[in-house]
Structure formats: C-alpha cells, structure tokens
Coordinates of C-alpha atoms in Angstrom, one line a residue:
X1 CA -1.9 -19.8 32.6
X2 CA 0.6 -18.1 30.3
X3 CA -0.6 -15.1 28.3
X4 CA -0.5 -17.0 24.9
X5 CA -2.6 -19.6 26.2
X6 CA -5.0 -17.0 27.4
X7 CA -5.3 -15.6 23.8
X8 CA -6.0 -19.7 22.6
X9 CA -8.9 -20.0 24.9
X10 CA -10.1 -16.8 24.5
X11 CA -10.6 -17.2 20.5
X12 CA -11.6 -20.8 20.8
X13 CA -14.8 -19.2 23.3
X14 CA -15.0 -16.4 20.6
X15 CA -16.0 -18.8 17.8
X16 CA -18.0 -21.0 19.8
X17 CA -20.0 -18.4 20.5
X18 CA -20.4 -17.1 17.4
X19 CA -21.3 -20.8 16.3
X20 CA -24.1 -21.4 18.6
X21 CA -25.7 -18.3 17.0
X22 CA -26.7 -16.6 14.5
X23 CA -24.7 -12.8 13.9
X24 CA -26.0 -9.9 15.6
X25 CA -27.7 -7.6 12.6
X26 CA -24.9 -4.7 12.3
X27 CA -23.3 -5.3 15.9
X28 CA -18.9 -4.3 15.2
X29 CA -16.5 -3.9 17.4
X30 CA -14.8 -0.4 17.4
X31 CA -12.4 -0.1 14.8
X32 CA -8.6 1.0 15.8
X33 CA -8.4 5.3 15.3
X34 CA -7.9 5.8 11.7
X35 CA -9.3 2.8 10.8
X36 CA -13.0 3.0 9.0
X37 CA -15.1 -0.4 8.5
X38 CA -18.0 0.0 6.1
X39 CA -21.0 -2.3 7.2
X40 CA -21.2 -4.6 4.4
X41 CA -24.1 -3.9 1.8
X42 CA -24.8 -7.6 0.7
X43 CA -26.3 -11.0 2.3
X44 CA -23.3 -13.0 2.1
X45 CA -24.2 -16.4 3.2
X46 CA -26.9 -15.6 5.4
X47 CA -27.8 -16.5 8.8
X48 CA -28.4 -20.4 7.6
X49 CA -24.9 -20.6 6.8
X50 CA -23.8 -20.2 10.1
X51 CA -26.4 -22.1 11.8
X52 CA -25.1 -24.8 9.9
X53 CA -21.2 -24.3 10.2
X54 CA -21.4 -24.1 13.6
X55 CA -20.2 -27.5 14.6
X56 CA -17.3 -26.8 11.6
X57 CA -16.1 -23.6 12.8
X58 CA -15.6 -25.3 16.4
X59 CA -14.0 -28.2 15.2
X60 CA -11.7 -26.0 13.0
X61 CA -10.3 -23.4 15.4
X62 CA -9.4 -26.3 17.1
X63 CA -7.6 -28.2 14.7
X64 CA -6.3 -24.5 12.8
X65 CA -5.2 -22.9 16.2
X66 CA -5.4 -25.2 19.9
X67 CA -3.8 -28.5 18.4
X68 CA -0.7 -27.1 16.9
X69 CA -0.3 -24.6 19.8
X70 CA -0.1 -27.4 22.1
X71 CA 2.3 -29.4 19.7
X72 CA 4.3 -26.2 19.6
X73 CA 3.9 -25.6 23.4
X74 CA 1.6 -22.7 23.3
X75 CA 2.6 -21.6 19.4
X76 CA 4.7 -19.3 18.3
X77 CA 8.4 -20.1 20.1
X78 CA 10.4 -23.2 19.9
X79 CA 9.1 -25.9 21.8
X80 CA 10.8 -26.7 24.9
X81 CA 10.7 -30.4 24.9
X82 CA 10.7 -30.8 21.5
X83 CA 12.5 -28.1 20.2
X84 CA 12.2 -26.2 16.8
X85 CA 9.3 -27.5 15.1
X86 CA 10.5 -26.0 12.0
X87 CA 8.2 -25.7 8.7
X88 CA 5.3 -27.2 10.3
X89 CA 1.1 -26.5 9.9
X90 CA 1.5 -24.4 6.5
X91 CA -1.1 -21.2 6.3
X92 CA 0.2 -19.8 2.9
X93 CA 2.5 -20.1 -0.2
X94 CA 4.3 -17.6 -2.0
X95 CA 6.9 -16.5 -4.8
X96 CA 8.9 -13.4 -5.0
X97 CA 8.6 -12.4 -8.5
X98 CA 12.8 -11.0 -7.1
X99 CA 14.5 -13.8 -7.9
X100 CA 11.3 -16.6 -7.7
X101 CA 12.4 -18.0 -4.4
X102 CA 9.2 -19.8 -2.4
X103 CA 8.4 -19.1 1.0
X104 CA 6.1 -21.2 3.5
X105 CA 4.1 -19.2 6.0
X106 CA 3.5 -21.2 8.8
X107 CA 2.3 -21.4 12.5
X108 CA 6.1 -20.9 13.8
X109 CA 7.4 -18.4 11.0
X110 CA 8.1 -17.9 7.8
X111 CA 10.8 -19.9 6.0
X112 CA 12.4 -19.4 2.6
X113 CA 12.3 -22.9 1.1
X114 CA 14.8 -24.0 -1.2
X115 CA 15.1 -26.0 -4.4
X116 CA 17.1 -28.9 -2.1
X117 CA 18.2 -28.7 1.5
X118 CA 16.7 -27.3 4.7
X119 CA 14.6 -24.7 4.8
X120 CA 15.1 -21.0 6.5
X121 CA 13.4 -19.5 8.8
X122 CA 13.5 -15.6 8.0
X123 CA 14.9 -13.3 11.0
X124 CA 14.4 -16.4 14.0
X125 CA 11.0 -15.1 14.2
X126 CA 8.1 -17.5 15.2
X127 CA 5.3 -15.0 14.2
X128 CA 2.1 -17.2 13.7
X129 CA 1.8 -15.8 9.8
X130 CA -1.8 -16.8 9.2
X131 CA -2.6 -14.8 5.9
X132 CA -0.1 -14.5 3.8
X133 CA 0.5 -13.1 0.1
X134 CA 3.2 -11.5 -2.1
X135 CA 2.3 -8.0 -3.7
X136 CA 5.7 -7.4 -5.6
X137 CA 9.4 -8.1 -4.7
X138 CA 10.6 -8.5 -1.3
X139 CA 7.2 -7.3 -1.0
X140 CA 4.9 -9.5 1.9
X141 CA 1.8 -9.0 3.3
X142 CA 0.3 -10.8 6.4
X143 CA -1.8 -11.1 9.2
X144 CA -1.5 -13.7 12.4
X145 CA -0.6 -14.0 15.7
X146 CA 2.6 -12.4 17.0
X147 CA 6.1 -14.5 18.4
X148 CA 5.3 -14.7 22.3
X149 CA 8.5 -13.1 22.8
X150 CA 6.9 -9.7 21.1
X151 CA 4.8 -7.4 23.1
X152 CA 2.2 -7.2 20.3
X153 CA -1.3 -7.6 20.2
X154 CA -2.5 -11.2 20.2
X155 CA -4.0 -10.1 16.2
X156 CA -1.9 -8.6 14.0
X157 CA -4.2 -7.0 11.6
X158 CA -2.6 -6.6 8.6
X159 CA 1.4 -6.1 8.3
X160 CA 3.9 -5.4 5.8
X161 CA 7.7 -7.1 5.2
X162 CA 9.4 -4.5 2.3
X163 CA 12.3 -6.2 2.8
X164 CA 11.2 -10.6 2.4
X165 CA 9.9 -10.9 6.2
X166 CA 13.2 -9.6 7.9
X167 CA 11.0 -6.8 9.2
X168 CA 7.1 -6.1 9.5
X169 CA 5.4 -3.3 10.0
X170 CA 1.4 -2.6 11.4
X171 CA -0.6 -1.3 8.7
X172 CA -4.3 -1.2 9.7
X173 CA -6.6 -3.5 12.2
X174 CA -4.1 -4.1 14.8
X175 CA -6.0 -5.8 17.7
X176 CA -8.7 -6.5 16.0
X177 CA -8.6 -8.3 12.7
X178 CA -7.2 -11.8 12.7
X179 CA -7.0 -12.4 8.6
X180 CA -6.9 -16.3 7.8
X181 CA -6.7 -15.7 3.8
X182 CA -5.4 -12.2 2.3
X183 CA -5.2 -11.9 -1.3
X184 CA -4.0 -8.5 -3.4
X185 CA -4.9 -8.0 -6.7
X186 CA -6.5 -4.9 -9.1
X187 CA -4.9 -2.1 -6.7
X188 CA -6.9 -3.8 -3.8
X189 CA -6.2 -6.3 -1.1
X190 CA -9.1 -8.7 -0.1
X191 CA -9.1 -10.3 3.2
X192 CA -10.9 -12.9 5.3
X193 CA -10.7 -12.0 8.9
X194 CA -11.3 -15.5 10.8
X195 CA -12.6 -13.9 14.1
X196 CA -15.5 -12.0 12.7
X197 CA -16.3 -14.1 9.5
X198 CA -16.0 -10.5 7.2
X199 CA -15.0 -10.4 4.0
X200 CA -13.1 -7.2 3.6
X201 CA -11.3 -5.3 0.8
X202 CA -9.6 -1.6 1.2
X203 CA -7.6 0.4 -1.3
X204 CA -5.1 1.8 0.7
X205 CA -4.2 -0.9 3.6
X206 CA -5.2 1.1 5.9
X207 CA -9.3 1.6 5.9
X208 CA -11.4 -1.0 5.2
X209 CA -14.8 -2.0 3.7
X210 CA -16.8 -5.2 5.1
X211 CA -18.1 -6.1 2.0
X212 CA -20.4 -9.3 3.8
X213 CA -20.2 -12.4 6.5
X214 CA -19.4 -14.8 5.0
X215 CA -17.5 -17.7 6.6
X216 CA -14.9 -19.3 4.2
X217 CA -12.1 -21.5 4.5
X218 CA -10.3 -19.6 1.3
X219 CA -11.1 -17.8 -1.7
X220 CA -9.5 -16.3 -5.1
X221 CA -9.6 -12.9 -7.0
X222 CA -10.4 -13.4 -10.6
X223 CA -7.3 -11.6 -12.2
X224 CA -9.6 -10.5 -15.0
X225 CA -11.7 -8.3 -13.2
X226 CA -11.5 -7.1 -9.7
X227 CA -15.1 -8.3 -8.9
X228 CA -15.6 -11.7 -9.6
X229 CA -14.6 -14.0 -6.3
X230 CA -14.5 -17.6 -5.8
X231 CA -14.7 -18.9 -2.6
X232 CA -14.8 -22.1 -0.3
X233 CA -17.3 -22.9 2.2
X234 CA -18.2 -25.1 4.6
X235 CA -22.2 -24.7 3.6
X236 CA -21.8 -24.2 0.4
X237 CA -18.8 -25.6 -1.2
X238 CA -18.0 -23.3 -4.1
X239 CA -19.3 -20.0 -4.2
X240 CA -19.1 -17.3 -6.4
X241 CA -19.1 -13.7 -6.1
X242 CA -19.8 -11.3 -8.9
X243 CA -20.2 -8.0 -6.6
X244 CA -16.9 -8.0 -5.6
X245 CA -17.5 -9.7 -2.5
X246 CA -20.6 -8.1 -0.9
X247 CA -22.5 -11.6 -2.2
X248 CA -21.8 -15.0 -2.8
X249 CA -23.7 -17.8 -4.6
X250 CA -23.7 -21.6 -4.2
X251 CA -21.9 -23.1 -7.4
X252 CA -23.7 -25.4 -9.4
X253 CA -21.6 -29.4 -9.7
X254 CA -18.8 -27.8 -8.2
X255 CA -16.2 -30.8 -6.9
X256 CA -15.4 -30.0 -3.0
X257 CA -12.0 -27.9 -3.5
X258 CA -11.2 -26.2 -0.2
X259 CA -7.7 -24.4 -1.8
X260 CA -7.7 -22.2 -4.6
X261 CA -4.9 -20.9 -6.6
X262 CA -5.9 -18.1 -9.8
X263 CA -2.3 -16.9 -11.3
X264 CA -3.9 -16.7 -14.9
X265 CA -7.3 -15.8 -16.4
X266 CA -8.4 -19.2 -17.8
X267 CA -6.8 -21.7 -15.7
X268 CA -8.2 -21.7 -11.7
X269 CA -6.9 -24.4 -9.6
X270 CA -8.2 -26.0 -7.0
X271 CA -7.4 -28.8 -4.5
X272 CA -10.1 -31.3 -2.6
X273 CA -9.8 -32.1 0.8
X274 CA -9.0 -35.9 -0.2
X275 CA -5.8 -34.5 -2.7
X276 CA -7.8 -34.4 -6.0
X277 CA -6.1 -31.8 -7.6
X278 CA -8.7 -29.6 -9.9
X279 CA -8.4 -27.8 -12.9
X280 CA -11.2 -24.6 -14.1
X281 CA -10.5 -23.5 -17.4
X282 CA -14.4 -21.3 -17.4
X283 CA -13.6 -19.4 -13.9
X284 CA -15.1 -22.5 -11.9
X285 CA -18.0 -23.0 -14.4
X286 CA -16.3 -26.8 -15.1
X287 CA -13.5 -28.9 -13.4
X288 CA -11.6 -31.7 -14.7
X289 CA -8.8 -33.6 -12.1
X290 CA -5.4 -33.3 -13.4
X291 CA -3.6 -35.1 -10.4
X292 CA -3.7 -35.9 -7.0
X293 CA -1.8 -35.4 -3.7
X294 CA -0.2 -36.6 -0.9
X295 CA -2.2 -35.5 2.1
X296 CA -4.7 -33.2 3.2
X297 CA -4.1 -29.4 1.2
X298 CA -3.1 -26.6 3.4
X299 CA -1.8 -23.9 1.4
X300 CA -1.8 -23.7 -2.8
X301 CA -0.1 -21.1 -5.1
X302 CA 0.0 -21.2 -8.8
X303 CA 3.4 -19.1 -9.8
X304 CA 1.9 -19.2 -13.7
X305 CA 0.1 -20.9 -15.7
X306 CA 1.1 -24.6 -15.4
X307 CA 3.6 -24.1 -12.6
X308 CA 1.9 -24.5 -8.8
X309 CA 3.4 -25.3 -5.4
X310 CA 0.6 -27.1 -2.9
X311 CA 1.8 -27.7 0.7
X312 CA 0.0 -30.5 2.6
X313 CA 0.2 -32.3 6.0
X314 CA 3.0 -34.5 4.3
X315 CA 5.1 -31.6 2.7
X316 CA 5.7 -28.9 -0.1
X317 CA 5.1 -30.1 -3.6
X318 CA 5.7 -28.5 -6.8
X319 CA 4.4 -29.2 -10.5
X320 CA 5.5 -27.7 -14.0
X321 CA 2.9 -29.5 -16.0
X322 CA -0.7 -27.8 -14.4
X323 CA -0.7 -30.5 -11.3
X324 CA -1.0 -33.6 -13.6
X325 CA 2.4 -34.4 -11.8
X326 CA 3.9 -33.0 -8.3
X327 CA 7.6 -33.7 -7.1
X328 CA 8.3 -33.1 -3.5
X329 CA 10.0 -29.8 -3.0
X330 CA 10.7 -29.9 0.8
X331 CA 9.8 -32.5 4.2
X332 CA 10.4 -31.4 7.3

C-alpha cells in the first residue's frame, strides 16, 4: 500500500470515528512547538450536530478526498493511466488584486485560469490545495495535502505563496491541521480545519485560537466587522455567528446555500446545492435567486460587488451582473 493511500484510509477512519461519536469534552492533540491552540470558549453546534452529521461527514470525506484520489491514482501526481487530470475537483477560487488574474485551487494543483485558452498549472506542482484564499498580490494562503513527490507531512497546516503559488512556505499547524475553508479578513485569518471540526482564527499565522466545533462545509467573514460569521452546515443550514466564531445559530428561512462568497458589505452570495444562485442584501437576514447554475457548486468568489466566479462539477463560470447571468470561463 503506497504511503499516500495510507494517509487516505487513515483520514477516512479518522472521521468515521469522529462520526459515530460524540467529541471528547476538551480532548486536543498536541500542538506543533510554537504553536498555541486556545480551547474554544463557546458551544458551537453542540454534540447533536454531530450525532446527526455523522452519516454526512462519512459520505463526504469520501466523495471530497477517496473518490478523486482514486480518479487521480492516489491524488496529488499525474495519473498514470490517464494522465494529467488537469483543473479537476475545484476546493477554492481566487483573484490577485496584481493584475486580477483567477486562479483554481484544486485537488492536483493550482492553475492560473485565463480569460480563453488552457489553463496553467503554477510550478508542475500537484499539491492537494484544499483551503485556499488571497490576502494581497501575489499573496496566497493555503492548506491541503502535499504532491506525493514532496517529503512533507500528509497536512499542510497553513502555508504561504508570496510569489502566486511558485513557492510555499509552512507557517503554523504543520502535521496537524488539515484546513478545508480559510478565509483572511480584519488583520485575522479564519480557518476550518476538516480533521478536527475547529473553527479557528489567529492574528499572526502562526498561533491559533479554537474558537468552537463546529462542522461546516464553508463559511464567510462579514467585511464589516470582524465578528459576525456565516456559515454552512449540514445540521443546520445557515448559521450565524455574532461572537466571532466561538457560537453559531441556526438561521431562520434561510434557502440551503452550501457556498458563500462576501466581497462587499450589503451584497452576500450564496449558491444551493441544486445551482440556485442566492443573493443577501441584510447579511443573510433575506435571499432572493438571481440565477442558476450548471452543476453542483464547488468553489464561489465574488471579486466585487456584481462580479463573481462559481466553479462547479461542469466548469468555471463567471458573471458581471450579481449571478443573474454566468458565461463559462474555462472546461477542462
């Protein structure tokens, strides 16, 4: 059994377990030296949330990391019957504010995709980019699974690219924190780590604060105030967060979004599982569709007010009029 596959079956066992039960009251691993992690100081979602996501979390590592591992023979290198698998299984969007170009982060690299014509996959890496977000030009954060052909550990923690994904760098977490959704705003970054169901923030990238367990599938940073929090859930649907994190609420007639995307303060965005693409103009208090989409949403980004890429299982899609209309940017 090859050492990536070990990894696959060793998180797959990970999250069952954590599935079939309920989270042990203040039980963490031990954090990397240098590295503090804050025991959160709110409820989150409680222990019924994750009695009741349990078949969901299964059935999503699954899906998120076994099934395109095997499609990409083991993740993370070309495949060797089928060979590069290209922009395929999108985690995250994002823009450089250097000269707007979007990139894809996806289970087999990041590529820089273009207005027309094939996409680019930055430095022949495959690095399994899971989280992904842009803090300022040229400027990348991430999280993920390394390229088997690094001798990293199988979780990247958080990384840094200062120079558009040429080159990362370990920041904080390595070996331990596997972040499916990272997000940086108000001199913080927020992050999701998928292994251990924390929501965490830190100020300086390097030590963390658990801020509460709560299992999501994505979330958003208001960018009017650094603690109000939208987030998607499997138990919940829509759930909001006015502590900065440490607690989340059910939202009341929320649609099912599972995407988010909040570039400006009175325009939220937010995509269905079915394509419905959602518009908040009272920070999720009420929706209204604007469009729909091609595909189940994997990735959404909102560059300003009424321009938004959406990547889905059928491809990269961009709109200019607040998702009322898409065009297809880029098919693999």
């Amino acid at each position: 059994m090859s050492p990536r596959w070990r990894q696959v079956l060793s998180e797959v066992e990970e999250v069952s377990l954590m599935a079939r039960s309920t989270p042990p009251a203040r039980k963490t691993r031990k954090s990397p030296a240098k590295v503090a992690v804050t025991p959160p100081t709110g409820p989150g979602l409680g222990t019924r949330g994750w009695l009741t996501i349990s078949s969901v979390l299964v059935f999503a590592v699954i899906l998120s990391i076994v099934l395109p591992r095997v499609i990409g023979n083991g993740g993370g290198q070309a495949g060797a019957d089928g060979g590069d698998p290209g922009v395929a299984h999108v985690h995250g969007l994002g823009i450089d504010p250097a000269d707007s170009t979007l990139y894809a982060a996806t289970h087999f690299g990041v590529f820089r995709i273009p207005a027309s014509g094939p996409a680019t996959r930055i430095a022949d890496r495959y690095q399994d980019t899971m989280g992904f977000t842009v803090v300022g030009p040229r400027h990348f954060l991430g999280s993920g699974h390394p390229d088997e052909r690094e001798n990293k550990p199988g979780r990247l923690g958080l990384i840094e690219s200062t120079d558009a994904g040429q080159t990362w760098r370990a920041l904080s977490l390595e070996g331990e924190a596997d972040f499916h959704a990272l997000k940086a705003a108000h001199g913080q970054v927020y992050g999701f780590d998928s292994g251990t169901a924390r929501f965490m923030v830190t100020t300086d990238r390097r030590t963390w604060q658990t801020r509460s367990i709560t299992p999501m599938i994505d979330f958003a940073v208001s960018p009017a105030g650094p603690d109000t929090i939208l987030a998607t859930t499997q138990e919940y649907g829509l759930a909001r967060s006015t502590d900065g994190g440490r607690s989340f609420a059910p939202v009341k007639d929320a649609p099912p979004v599972v995407v988010l995307a909040w570039q400006a303060p009175d325009v939220l965005y937010g995509v269905t599982i079915t394509g419905a693409v959602m518009a908040s103009h009272d920070a999720g208090g009420s929706w209204q569709q604007q469009g729909s989409l091609d595909g189940r949403p994997e990735a959404l980004v909102a560059e300003s007010k009424d321009k938004i890429y959406a990547a889905t299982e059928s491809g990269i899609y961009a709109s200019t009029d607040g998702g009322r209309t898409f065009t297809l940017r880029y098919r693999g």
